Every structure is written in structure tokens, then in C-alpha cells.
PDB file of C-alpha atoms in Angstrom:
ATOM      1  CA  MET D 152     -11.595  35.736  12.344  1.00  0.00           C
ATOM      2  CA  GLN D 153      -9.340  33.949   9.870  1.00  0.00           C
ATOM      3  CA  ALA D 154     -10.543  30.474   8.841  1.00  0.00           C
ATOM      4  CA  ARG D 155      -8.389  27.518   9.765  1.00  0.00           C
ATOM      5  CA  PRO D 156      -6.549  25.957   6.823  1.00  0.00           C
ATOM      6  CA  ARG D 157      -8.276  22.852   5.481  1.00  0.00           C
ATOM      7  CA  ILE D 158      -7.218  19.678   3.744  1.00  0.00           C
ATOM      8  CA  VAL D 159      -9.149  16.608   2.669  1.00  0.00           C
ATOM      9  CA  LEU D 160      -8.229  13.029   3.507  1.00  0.00           C
ATOM     10  CA  VAL D 161      -9.581  10.765   0.771  1.00  0.00           C
ATOM     11  CA  THR D 162     -11.256   7.520   1.795  1.00  0.00           C
ATOM     12  CA  GLY D 163     -13.518   4.939   0.160  1.00  0.00           C
ATOM     13  CA  ALA D 164     -17.293   4.601   0.073  1.00  0.00           C
ATOM     14  CA  GLU D 165     -17.238   0.806   0.458  1.00  0.00           C
ATOM     15  CA  MET D 166     -14.575  -0.442   2.854  1.00  0.00           C
ATOM     16  CA  ALA D 167     -13.504  -4.031   3.448  1.00  0.00           C
ATOM     17  CA  LYS D 168     -12.972  -3.095   7.095  1.00  0.00           C
ATOM     18  CA  PRO D 169     -13.404   0.043   9.224  1.00  0.00           C
ATOM     19  CA  ASP D 170     -10.625   2.621   9.038  1.00  0.00           C
ATOM     20  CA  PRO D 171      -8.766   2.259  12.362  1.00  0.00           C
ATOM     21  CA  GLU D 172      -6.455   5.252  12.211  1.00  0.00           C
ATOM     22  CA  THR D 173      -7.583   8.338  10.307  1.00  0.00           C
ATOM     23  CA  HIS D 174      -9.002   9.794  13.520  1.00  0.00           C
ATOM     24  CA  HIS D 175      -5.456   9.875  14.916  1.00  0.00           C
ATOM     25  CA  LEU D 176      -4.325  11.975  11.956  1.00  0.00           C
ATOM     26  CA  VAL D 177      -7.340  14.289  12.148  1.00  0.00           C
ATOM     27  CA  ALA D 178      -6.612  14.913  15.840  1.00  0.00           C
ATOM     28  CA  ALA D 179      -2.907  15.558  15.201  1.00  0.00           C
ATOM     29  CA  LEU D 180      -3.721  17.994  12.403  1.00  0.00           C
ATOM     30  CA  ALA D 181      -6.164  19.804  14.679  1.00  0.00           C
ATOM     31  CA  GLN D 182      -3.366  20.288  17.210  1.00  0.00           C
ATOM     32  CA  LEU D 183      -1.413  22.021  14.441  1.00  0.00           C
ATOM     33  CA  GLY D 184      -4.359  24.244  13.539  1.00  0.00           C
ATOM     34  CA  VAL D 185      -5.343  22.361  10.377  1.00  0.00           C
ATOM     35  CA  GLU D 186      -8.911  21.215   9.749  1.00  0.00           C
ATOM     36  CA  ALA D 187      -9.213  17.884   7.940  1.00  0.00           C
ATOM     37  CA  ASP D 188     -12.285  16.670   6.075  1.00  0.00           C
ATOM     38  CA  VAL D 189     -12.657  12.952   5.292  1.00  0.00           C
ATOM     39  CA  VAL D 190     -14.408  12.333   1.949  1.00  0.00           C
ATOM     40  CA  PRO D 191     -14.761   9.263  -0.329  1.00  0.00           C
ATOM     41  CA  TRP D 192     -12.941   9.627  -3.639  1.00  0.00           C
ATOM     42  CA  SER D 193     -16.160   8.850  -5.517  1.00  0.00           C
ATOM     43  CA  ALA D 194     -18.119  11.673  -3.852  1.00  0.00           C
ATOM     44  CA  PRO D 195     -19.491  14.369  -6.220  1.00  0.00           C
ATOM     45  CA  VAL D 196     -17.601  17.281  -4.683  1.00  0.00           C
ATOM     46  CA  ASP D 197     -15.441  20.141  -5.927  1.00  0.00           C
ATOM     47  CA  TRP D 198     -11.969  18.812  -5.150  1.00  0.00           C
ATOM     48  CA  ALA D 199     -10.443  22.149  -6.104  1.00  0.00           C
ATOM     49  CA  ALA D 200     -12.014  23.584  -2.948  1.00  0.00           C
ATOM     50  CA  TRP D 201      -9.205  22.016  -0.926  1.00  0.00           C
ATOM     51  CA  PRO D 202      -5.651  23.265  -1.430  1.00  0.00           C
ATOM     52  CA  LEU D 203      -4.345  19.816  -0.478  1.00  0.00           C
ATOM     53  CA  VAL D 204      -5.965  16.473  -1.358  1.00  0.00           C
ATOM     54  CA  VAL D 205      -4.388  13.522   0.458  1.00  0.00           C
ATOM     55  CA  VAL D 206      -5.190  10.062  -0.887  1.00  0.00           C
ATOM     56  CA  ARG D 207      -5.404   8.183   2.386  1.00  0.00           C
ATOM     57  CA  THR D 208      -7.707   5.148   2.729  1.00  0.00           C
ATOM     58  CA  PRO D 209      -9.553   4.521  -0.570  1.00  0.00           C
ATOM     59  CA  TRP D 210      -9.798   0.822   0.226  1.00  0.00           C
ATOM     60  CA  ASP D 211     -12.273   0.162  -2.574  1.00  0.00           C
ATOM     61  CA  TYR D 212     -10.122   1.570  -5.387  1.00  0.00           C
ATOM     62  CA  PHE D 213      -8.943  -1.787  -6.724  1.00  0.00           C
ATOM     63  CA  ARG D 214     -12.508  -2.901  -7.478  1.00  0.00           C
ATOM     64  CA  ARG D 215     -13.043   0.186  -9.674  1.00  0.00           C
ATOM     65  CA  LEU D 216      -9.502   0.826 -10.832  1.00  0.00           C
ATOM     66  CA  PRO D 217     -10.169   2.560 -14.188  1.00  0.00           C
ATOM     67  CA  GLU D 218     -12.665   4.899 -12.518  1.00  0.00           C
ATOM     68  CA  PHE D 219     -10.301   5.575  -9.614  1.00  0.00           C
ATOM     69  CA  LEU D 220      -7.374   6.353 -11.890  1.00  0.00           C
ATOM     70  CA  ALA D 221      -9.543   8.663 -13.990  1.00  0.00           C
ATOM     71  CA  TRP D 222     -10.578  10.500 -10.815  1.00  0.00           C
ATOM     72  CA  ALA D 223      -6.971  10.751  -9.620  1.00  0.00           C
ATOM     73  CA  GLU D 224      -5.713  12.012 -12.973  1.00  0.00           C
ATOM     74  CA  ALA D 225      -8.413  14.680 -13.131  1.00  0.00           C
ATOM     75  CA  THR D 226      -8.086  15.738  -9.487  1.00  0.00           C
ATOM     76  CA  HIS D 227      -4.310  16.080  -9.492  1.00  0.00           C
ATOM     77  CA  GLN D 228      -4.690  18.791 -12.145  1.00  0.00           C
ATOM     78  CA  LEU D 229      -6.984  20.822  -9.890  1.00  0.00           C
ATOM     79  CA  THR D 230      -5.031  21.038  -6.652  1.00  0.00           C
ATOM     80  CA  ARG D 231      -2.007  19.760  -4.728  1.00  0.00           C
ATOM     81  CA  PHE D 232      -2.449  15.984  -4.768  1.00  0.00           C
ATOM     82  CA  VAL D 233      -0.502  13.445  -2.704  1.00  0.00           C
ATOM     83  CA  ASN D 234       0.815  11.025  -3.259  1.00  0.00           C
ATOM     84  CA  PRO D 235       1.402  12.353  -6.799  1.00  0.00           C
ATOM     85  CA  PHE D 236      -0.652  10.847  -9.592  1.00  0.00           C
ATOM     86  CA  ALA D 237       2.494   9.457 -11.228  1.00  0.00           C
ATOM     87  CA  VAL D 238       3.192   7.440  -8.072  1.00  0.00           C
ATOM     88  CA  ILE D 239      -0.382   6.198  -7.766  1.00  0.00           C
ATOM     89  CA  ASP D 240      -0.551   5.191 -11.424  1.00  0.00           C
ATOM     90  CA  TRP D 241       2.735   3.274 -11.072  1.00  0.00           C
ATOM     91  CA  ASN D 242       1.841   1.640  -7.754  1.00  0.00           C
ATOM     92  CA  CYS D 243      -1.712   0.449  -8.500  1.00  0.00           C
ATOM     93  CA  HIS D 244      -0.500  -2.669 -10.343  1.00  0.00           C
ATOM     94  CA  LYS D 245       2.089  -4.882  -8.692  1.00  0.00           C
ATOM     95  CA  GLN D 246       4.024  -4.959 -11.944  1.00  0.00           C
ATOM     96  CA  TYR D 247       6.139  -2.233 -10.317  1.00  0.00           C
ATOM     97  CA  LEU D 248       7.829  -5.045  -8.367  1.00  0.00           C
ATOM     98  CA  ARG D 249       9.068  -6.491 -11.650  1.00  0.00           C
ATOM     99  CA  GLU D 250      10.556  -3.115 -12.584  1.00  0.00           C
ATOM    100  CA  LEU D 251      12.253  -2.735  -9.214  1.00  0.00           C
ATOM    101  CA  ALA D 252      13.686  -6.264  -9.416  1.00  0.00           C
ATOM    102  CA  ALA D 253      15.164  -5.410 -12.814  1.00  0.00           C
ATOM    103  CA  GLU D 254      16.843  -2.418 -11.184  1.00  0.00           C
ATOM    104  CA  GLY D 255      18.503  -4.612  -8.570  1.00  0.00           C
ATOM    105  CA  ILE D 256      16.023  -4.349  -5.681  1.00  0.00           C
ATOM    106  CA  PRO D 257      15.829  -7.714  -3.865  1.00  0.00           C
ATOM    107  CA  THR D 258      12.319  -9.121  -4.269  1.00  0.00           C
ATOM    108  CA  VAL D 259      10.631 -12.498  -3.929  1.00  0.00           C
ATOM    109  CA  PRO D 260      10.838 -14.537  -7.190  1.00  0.00           C
ATOM    110  CA  THR D 261       7.612 -14.047  -9.107  1.00  0.00           C
ATOM    111  CA  LEU D 262       5.823 -15.641 -12.054  1.00  0.00           C
ATOM    112  CA  TRP D 263       3.842 -12.930 -13.875  1.00  0.00           C
ATOM    113  CA  LEU D 264       0.792 -14.039 -15.827  1.00  0.00           C
ATOM    114  CA  ASP D 265      -1.246 -11.756 -18.081  1.00  0.00           C
ATOM    115  CA  LYS D 266      -5.028 -11.736 -18.091  1.00  0.00           C
ATOM    116  CA  GLY D 267      -6.365 -14.466 -20.342  1.00  0.00           C
ATOM    117  CA  CYS D 268      -3.115 -16.448 -20.331  1.00  0.00           C
ATOM    118  CA  ALA D 269      -3.941 -19.891 -21.769  1.00  0.00           C
ATOM    119  CA  ASP D 270      -1.041 -21.858 -20.297  1.00  0.00           C
ATOM    120  CA  ALA D 271      -0.865 -20.557 -16.722  1.00  0.00           C
ATOM    121  CA  PRO D 272      -0.737 -24.039 -15.094  1.00  0.00           C
ATOM    122  CA  ALA D 273       2.035 -25.121 -17.452  1.00  0.00           C
ATOM    123  CA  GLN D 274       4.069 -21.993 -16.729  1.00  0.00           C
ATOM    124  CA  LEU D 275       3.683 -22.584 -13.007  1.00  0.00           C
ATOM    125  CA  ALA D 276       4.690 -26.249 -13.307  1.00  0.00           C
ATOM    126  CA  ALA D 277       7.805 -25.228 -15.236  1.00  0.00           C
ATOM    127  CA  ARG D 278       9.022 -23.215 -12.239  1.00  0.00           C
ATOM    128  CA  GLY D 279       9.308 -26.362 -10.139  1.00  0.00           C
ATOM    129  CA  TRP D 280       8.049 -24.620  -7.008  1.00  0.00           C
ATOM    130  CA  GLY D 281       6.400 -26.495  -4.152  1.00  0.00           C
ATOM    131  CA  GLU D 282       4.199 -24.355  -1.937  1.00  0.00           C
ATOM    132  CA  VAL D 283       3.168 -21.083  -3.545  1.00  0.00           C
ATOM    133  CA  VAL D 284       0.981 -18.033  -3.040  1.00  0.00           C
ATOM    134  CA  VAL D 285      -1.271 -17.110  -5.965  1.00  0.00           C
ATOM    135  CA  LYS D 286      -2.772 -13.612  -5.967  1.00  0.00           C
ATOM    136  CA  PRO D 287      -4.186 -10.918  -8.250  1.00  0.00           C
ATOM    137  CA  ALA D 288      -1.732  -8.291  -9.462  1.00  0.00           C
ATOM    138  CA  VAL D 289      -4.280  -5.611  -8.519  1.00  0.00           C
ATOM    139  CA  SER D 290      -5.671  -6.054  -5.021  1.00  0.00           C
ATOM    140  CA  ILE D 291      -5.238  -5.063  -1.393  1.00  0.00           C
ATOM    141  CA  GLY D 292      -5.200  -6.829   1.962  1.00  0.00           C
ATOM    142  CA  ALA D 293      -4.443 -10.309   0.576  1.00  0.00           C
ATOM    143  CA  ILE D 294      -7.894 -10.378  -1.050  1.00  0.00           C
ATOM    144  CA  GLY D 295      -7.870 -13.190  -3.603  1.00  0.00           C
ATOM    145  CA  ALA D 296      -4.627 -14.707  -2.301  1.00  0.00           C
ATOM    146  CA  LEU D 297      -4.342 -18.495  -1.955  1.00  0.00           C
ATOM    147  CA  ARG D 298      -1.538 -20.500  -0.354  1.00  0.00           C
ATOM    148  CA  ALA D 299      -1.297 -24.034  -1.701  1.00  0.00           C
ATOM    149  CA  MET D 300       0.970 -26.594  -3.281  1.00  0.00           C
ATOM    150  CA  ALA D 301       1.618 -25.660  -6.898  1.00  0.00           C
ATOM    151  CA  SER D 302       0.408 -29.085  -8.045  1.00  0.00           C
ATOM    152  CA  ASP D 303      -2.816 -28.996  -6.011  1.00  0.00           C
ATOM    153  CA  PRO D 304      -5.842 -29.100  -8.344  1.00  0.00           C
ATOM    154  CA  ALA D 305      -7.537 -26.457  -6.169  1.00  0.00           C
ATOM    155  CA  CYS D 306      -4.542 -24.181  -6.730  1.00  0.00           C
ATOM    156  CA  LEU D 307      -4.786 -24.606 -10.491  1.00  0.00           C
ATOM    157  CA  VAL D 308      -8.525 -23.914 -10.463  1.00  0.00           C
ATOM    158  CA  HIS D 309      -7.928 -20.744  -8.452  1.00  0.00           C
ATOM    159  CA  LEU D 310      -5.136 -19.733 -10.804  1.00  0.00           C
ATOM    160  CA  ASP D 311      -7.317 -20.166 -13.888  1.00  0.00           C
ATOM    161  CA  SER D 312     -10.125 -18.218 -12.223  1.00  0.00           C
ATOM    162  CA  LEU D 313      -7.846 -15.283 -11.394  1.00  0.00           C
ATOM    163  CA  VAL D 314      -6.244 -15.250 -14.841  1.00  0.00           C
ATOM    164  CA  ALA D 315      -9.693 -15.099 -16.421  1.00  0.00           C
ATOM    165  CA  ASP D 316     -10.393 -11.872 -14.501  1.00  0.00           C
ATOM    166  CA  GLY D 317      -7.047 -10.084 -14.558  1.00  0.00           C
ATOM    167  CA  ASP D 318      -3.279 -10.189 -14.301  1.00  0.00           C
ATOM    168  CA  VAL D 319      -1.871 -12.614 -11.733  1.00  0.00           C
ATOM    169  CA  MET D 320       1.335 -13.109  -9.777  1.00  0.00           C
ATOM    170  CA  VAL D 321       2.587 -16.350  -8.238  1.00  0.00           C
ATOM    171  CA  GLN D 322       5.402 -16.532  -5.700  1.00  0.00           C
ATOM    172  CA  PRO D 323       7.005 -19.371  -3.763  1.00  0.00           C
ATOM    173  CA  PHE D 324       5.691 -19.317  -0.227  1.00  0.00           C
ATOM    174  CA  VAL D 325       8.128 -17.421   1.999  1.00  0.00           C
ATOM    175  CA  THR D 326       8.390 -19.513   5.167  1.00  0.00           C
ATOM    176  CA  SER D 327       9.719 -16.608   7.200  1.00  0.00           C
ATOM    177  CA  VAL D 328       6.313 -14.912   6.880  1.00  0.00           C
ATOM    178  CA  ALA D 329       4.667 -17.662   8.938  1.00  0.00           C
ATOM    179  CA  GLU D 330       7.549 -17.695  11.401  1.00  0.00           C
ATOM    180  CA  ALA D 331       8.494 -14.032  11.794  1.00  0.00           C
ATOM    181  CA  GLY D 332       5.880 -12.107   9.815  1.00  0.00           C
ATOM    182  CA  GLU D 333       6.477  -9.037   7.707  1.00  0.00           C
ATOM    183  CA  VAL D 334       8.253  -5.823   8.644  1.00  0.00           C
ATOM    184  CA  SER D 335       6.741  -2.485   7.607  1.00  0.00           C
ATOM    185  CA  LEU D 336       8.812   0.696   7.556  1.00  0.00           C
ATOM    186  CA  VAL D 337       6.790   3.916   7.402  1.00  0.00           C
ATOM    187  CA  TYR D 338       8.102   7.143   5.877  1.00  0.00           C
ATOM    188  CA  PHE D 339       6.652  10.663   5.822  1.00  0.00           C
ATOM    189  CA  GLY D 340       8.114  13.209   3.452  1.00  0.00           C
ATOM    190  CA  GLY D 341      10.859  10.745   2.618  1.00  0.00           C
ATOM    191  CA  ARG D 342      12.003  10.496   6.246  1.00  0.00           C
ATOM    192  CA  PHE D 343      11.711   7.365   8.379  1.00  0.00           C
ATOM    193  CA  SER D 344       9.007   7.630  11.050  1.00  0.00           C
ATOM    194  CA  HIS D 345       8.426   4.210  12.627  1.00  0.00           C
ATOM    195  CA  ALA D 346       8.367   0.492  11.964  1.00  0.00           C
ATOM    196  CA  ILE D 347       6.190  -2.430  12.967  1.00  0.00           C
ATOM    197  CA  ARG D 348       6.229  -6.188  12.579  1.00  0.00           C
ATOM    198  CA  LYS D 349       3.000  -7.820  11.380  1.00  0.00           C
ATOM    199  CA  GLN D 350       2.581 -11.361  12.659  1.00  0.00           C
ATOM    200  CA  PRO D 351       0.042 -13.787  11.149  1.00  0.00           C
ATOM    201  CA  ALA D 352      -2.253 -15.872  13.294  1.00  0.00           C
ATOM    202  CA  ALA D 353      -1.087 -19.409  14.012  1.00  0.00           C
ATOM    203  CA  GLY D 354      -1.498 -21.552  10.914  1.00  0.00           C
ATOM    204  CA  ASP D 355      -2.120 -18.581   8.597  1.00  0.00           C
ATOM    205  CA  PHE D 356       0.159 -16.632   6.266  1.00  0.00           C
ATOM    206  CA  ARG D 357      -1.862 -13.428   5.979  1.00  0.00           C
ATOM    207  CA  VAL D 358      -0.617 -10.735   8.338  1.00  0.00           C
ATOM    208  CA  GLN D 359      -3.633  -8.414   8.067  1.00  0.00           C
ATOM    209  CA  ASP D 360      -5.771  -7.955  11.179  1.00  0.00           C
ATOM    210  CA  MET D 361      -8.921  -9.056   9.359  1.00  0.00           C
ATOM    211  CA  TYR D 362      -7.377 -12.544   9.298  1.00  0.00           C
ATOM    212  CA  GLY D 363      -6.214 -12.484  12.911  1.00  0.00           C
ATOM    213  CA  GLY D 364      -2.814 -10.896  12.326  1.00  0.00           C
ATOM    214  CA  THR D 365      -1.237  -8.831  15.091  1.00  0.00           C
ATOM    215  CA  VAL D 366       1.037  -5.780  15.108  1.00  0.00           C
ATOM    216  CA  HIS D 367       4.172  -5.313  17.197  1.00  0.00           C
ATOM    217  CA  PRO D 368       6.726  -2.473  17.441  1.00  0.00           C
ATOM    218  CA  HIS D 369       9.917  -3.124  15.508  1.00  0.00           C
ATOM    219  CA  GLN D 370      13.402  -1.634  15.489  1.00  0.00           C
ATOM    220  CA  PRO D 371      14.582  -1.826  11.884  1.00  0.00           C
ATOM    221  CA  THR D 372      18.019  -3.112  11.025  1.00  0.00           C
ATOM    222  CA  GLY D 373      20.481  -1.196   8.911  1.00  0.00           C
ATOM    223  CA  ALA D 374      19.843  -3.573   6.028  1.00  0.00           C
ATOM    224  CA  GLU D 375      16.073  -3.019   6.256  1.00  0.00           C
ATOM    225  CA  LEU D 376      16.484   0.765   6.279  1.00  0.00           C
ATOM    226  CA  ALA D 377      18.897   0.664   3.359  1.00  0.00           C
ATOM    227  CA  LEU D 378      16.524  -1.443   1.265  1.00  0.00           C
ATOM    228  CA  ALA D 379      13.500   0.727   2.051  1.00  0.00           C
ATOM    229  CA  GLU D 380      15.381   3.877   1.106  1.00  0.00           C
ATOM    230  CA  ALA D 381      16.614   2.270  -2.120  1.00  0.00           C
ATOM    231  CA  VAL D 382      12.985   1.546  -3.029  1.00  0.00           C
ATOM    232  CA  LEU D 383      11.879   5.105  -2.273  1.00  0.00           C
ATOM    233  CA  ALA D 384      14.711   6.453  -4.415  1.00  0.00           C
ATOM    234  CA  ARG D 385      13.172   4.650  -7.405  1.00  0.00           C
ATOM    235  CA  THR D 386       9.568   5.857  -7.224  1.00  0.00           C
ATOM    236  CA  PRO D 387       8.392   8.004 -10.171  1.00  0.00           C
ATOM    237  CA  ALA D 388       8.100  11.066  -7.892  1.00  0.00           C
ATOM    238  CA  PRO D 389       8.834  11.850  -4.235  1.00  0.00           C
ATOM    239  CA  THR D 390       6.298  10.448  -1.775  1.00  0.00           C
ATOM    240  CA  THR D 391       4.565  12.257   1.081  1.00  0.00           C
ATOM    241  CA  TYR D 392       3.764   8.939   2.754  1.00  0.00           C
ATOM    242  CA  ALA D 393       5.026   5.427   2.124  1.00  0.00           C
ATOM    243  CA  ARG D 394       5.005   2.011   3.732  1.00  0.00           C
ATOM    244  CA  ILE D 395       7.670  -0.422   2.630  1.00  0.00           C
ATOM    245  CA  ASP D 396       6.869  -4.061   3.450  1.00  0.00           C
ATOM    246  CA  LEU D 397       9.822  -6.420   3.773  1.00  0.00           C
ATOM    247  CA  VAL D 398      10.260 -10.126   4.420  1.00  0.00           C
ATOM    248  CA  GLU D 399      13.304 -12.240   5.064  1.00  0.00           C
ATOM    249  CA  PHE D 400      14.191 -14.241   1.970  1.00  0.00           C
ATOM    250  CA  ALA D 401      17.405 -16.191   1.375  1.00  0.00           C
ATOM    251  CA  GLY D 402      18.817 -14.791   4.604  1.00  0.00           C
ATOM    252  CA  ALA D 403      18.339 -11.093   3.789  1.00  0.00           C
ATOM    253  CA  PRO D 404      15.534  -8.516   3.561  1.00  0.00           C
ATOM    254  CA  ALA D 405      13.484  -8.570   0.368  1.00  0.00           C
ATOM    255  CA  LEU D 406      10.757  -6.240  -0.815  1.00  0.00           C
ATOM    256  CA  MET D 407       7.275  -7.709  -0.541  1.00  0.00           C
ATOM    257  CA  GLU D 408       5.381  -4.534  -1.461  1.00  0.00           C
ATOM    258  CA  ALA D 409       5.776  -0.765  -1.610  1.00  0.00           C
ATOM    259  CA  GLU D 410       2.463   0.623  -0.361  1.00  0.00           C
ATOM    260  CA  LEU D 411       2.070   4.127  -1.789  1.00  0.00           C
ATOM    261  CA  ILE D 412      -1.676   4.554  -2.399  1.00  0.00           C
ATOM    262  CA  GLU D 413      -3.727   3.559   0.624  1.00  0.00           C
ATOM    263  CA  PRO D 414      -1.521   1.878   3.234  1.00  0.00           C
ATOM    264  CA  GLU D 415      -2.508   1.453   6.816  1.00  0.00           C
ATOM    265  CA  LEU D 416       0.255   3.451   8.489  1.00  0.00           C
ATOM    266  CA  PHE D 417      -0.209   2.173  12.055  1.00  0.00           C
ATOM    267  CA  LEU D 418      -0.591   5.680  13.372  1.00  0.00           C
ATOM    268  CA  GLY D 419      -1.776   4.448  16.756  1.00  0.00           C
ATOM    269  CA  VAL D 420       1.162   2.130  17.391  1.00  0.00           C
ATOM    270  CA  THR D 421       3.655   4.806  18.444  1.00  0.00           C
ATOM    271  CA  PRO D 422       2.799   8.149  20.078  1.00  0.00           C
ATOM    272  CA  GLU D 423       4.691  10.256  17.558  1.00  0.00           C
ATOM    273  CA  ALA D 424       3.503   8.589  14.338  1.00  0.00           C
ATOM    274  CA  ALA D 425       0.360  10.643  13.651  1.00  0.00           C
ATOM    275  CA  MET D 426       2.128  13.904  14.513  1.00  0.00           C
ATOM    276  CA  ASN D 427       5.023  13.040  12.203  1.00  0.00           C
ATOM    277  CA  PHE D 428       2.540  12.690   9.344  1.00  0.00           C
ATOM    278  CA  ALA D 429       0.541  15.756  10.380  1.00  0.00           C
ATOM    279  CA  ARG D 430       3.625  17.996  10.353  1.00  0.00           C
ATOM    280  CA  VAL D 431       4.537  16.885   6.823  1.00  0.00           C
ATOM    281  CA  LEU D 432       0.983  17.611   5.625  1.00  0.00           C
ATOM    282  CA  ARG D 433       0.919  20.989   7.380  1.00  0.00           C
ATOM    283  CA  ASP D 434       4.168  21.942   5.661  1.00  0.00           C
ATOM    284  CA  ALA D 435       2.812  20.807   2.276  1.00  0.00           C
ATOM    285  CA  LEU D 436      -0.297  22.899   2.882  1.00  0.00           C
ATOM    286  CA  ARG D 437       1.779  25.959   3.747  1.00  0.00           C
ATOM    287  CA  ALA D 438       3.694  25.528   0.515  1.00  0.00           C
ATOM    288  CA  GLU D 439       0.422  25.849  -1.387  1.00  0.00           C
ATOM    289  CA  THR D 440      -0.966  28.891   0.471  1.00  0.00           C
TER     290      THR D 440
END
């Protein structure tokens, strides 16, 4: 009897929260006759044993970034690896937003501060912003993010603390996030699959569920679709999966983040989402066998 084709879905060993959706993808793949293993990226396994390695939910990568990137660079030379290493390397630091802004992609204005910067408070004061969000340039799930007035001493202490540890980004607080949330457009194989709106809890700005955020179906506008596709056209290589997070800024959609390493894809929100992803992975697997 011929063995079922197998792929591996890469996860993390230490997760900030339980993975709420990989089981949907595993079940959809099974319906297509594909067996999926779920293995932490740091596990001592022979990654070449799988013809397709899918970086899915390594939600601890940002705490061990050099080690994670070394693993990804080595593994992508052994087997088919998605998203491609070039995309992961580009997307792991939010500096990619600066590059996209320079190419004409609408983004939220950002002050970029390098690790060890000695005059971070002065640079922030020079911007003349009121309420801001201060966050690490390498992180996930709003970990390390603080919303405060730019002149608040607590904000400046937090800023100095972050700069001492790594690169930092500061943005003016986008009021539409508190009012309308963020929109996420999900793509598989470069094709639009589904969209959701993430709404923060009352009084909060963080849309993630670990902070009380909620998820709602969303019908994207033409402007949102056009912006998401413009972002995807500028990635270093084509993506197998992508989540493009948008906010309303100055009356139009603006890119908040392009999530191309480990995004929650909200596979349980719409019935077809997991199968859309599974079909793309099955086709990628067939291309390798």
C-alpha cells in the first residue's frame, strides 16, 4: 500500500498562547490525502525527511531570532521550505515597513530607533506627537507594546528600556484602531482567501485575543484589496501564505504589518479557509514529488 504524502507544519516549543487553528489545517489536509506532522522548529529532527516544510506557528522565534534564522537558512537548503527563507529573513524585523513606505506603500508614520540609541527621548520629542505606541521592532502579538502620551515619564522609561535591548519603533496612536479595529486580509498562494476584522476590548488598543480582542468576518473594500496586493507584489519572493494587516489612517487604508512568518490565519472563521490553504500546500507538495 502506497504511503500517504507527508508534510510538516512547524510550530514553537514555548508558546505565548495555545495554537487555536492548526488542527483545522491538519484535518483539511487529511481530507486531501496528505498527512501533516506538527513539530517545533527547535526539535532535533531530520528536516530533509519531509518534502515540504511549512513554517506555521513558531510563536517563540522572536525570543531566539539568531537561532531561528540559522535554522531556517539551513533547513531551506534541505527541502521545499515555505514561506521562502528570503521572505522570512526580510519579514522578521519590522524594518521592512520602512522599505515599503519608501516604495510608496501607505504606512503609519514611524520613528525608527536603533539599539543603544542615546537620544531616543529627544528624537521622540522632536516629532511633536501626542499619544503614541512604543514597541520593539522584533516581536509578535503586541508583546512589549505600550500606549502612552509621548511626554509621559513612564513612556520615556519604557522607551529607554526597549532601546537598551533592541531596535524600537514608535508610531502615533491610530485612533481608528480603538474605534474600528484592524482588518486582516489572508492570502494563500498569492490569491485572496478571506478577511476578518479584529476588534480590541473596550479601553484597549491591542486586537489580539490574549488581551480580550474579538474577531469578526469582514468584506474587504477595493482599496483594501489593492493595497494588500501591492504589498504582496513587493515581497522578496512569492508567498504561500500571507496576512496583511491594515488600519484606517488619514481617511484611507494603511499597512500596519505584513505577517509572513507565523500569522494566525483565522482558519476557523470561515468554512473554506482551511481547505483553501490545504489545497495550496497539496499542490506545492505535488510539485516536489
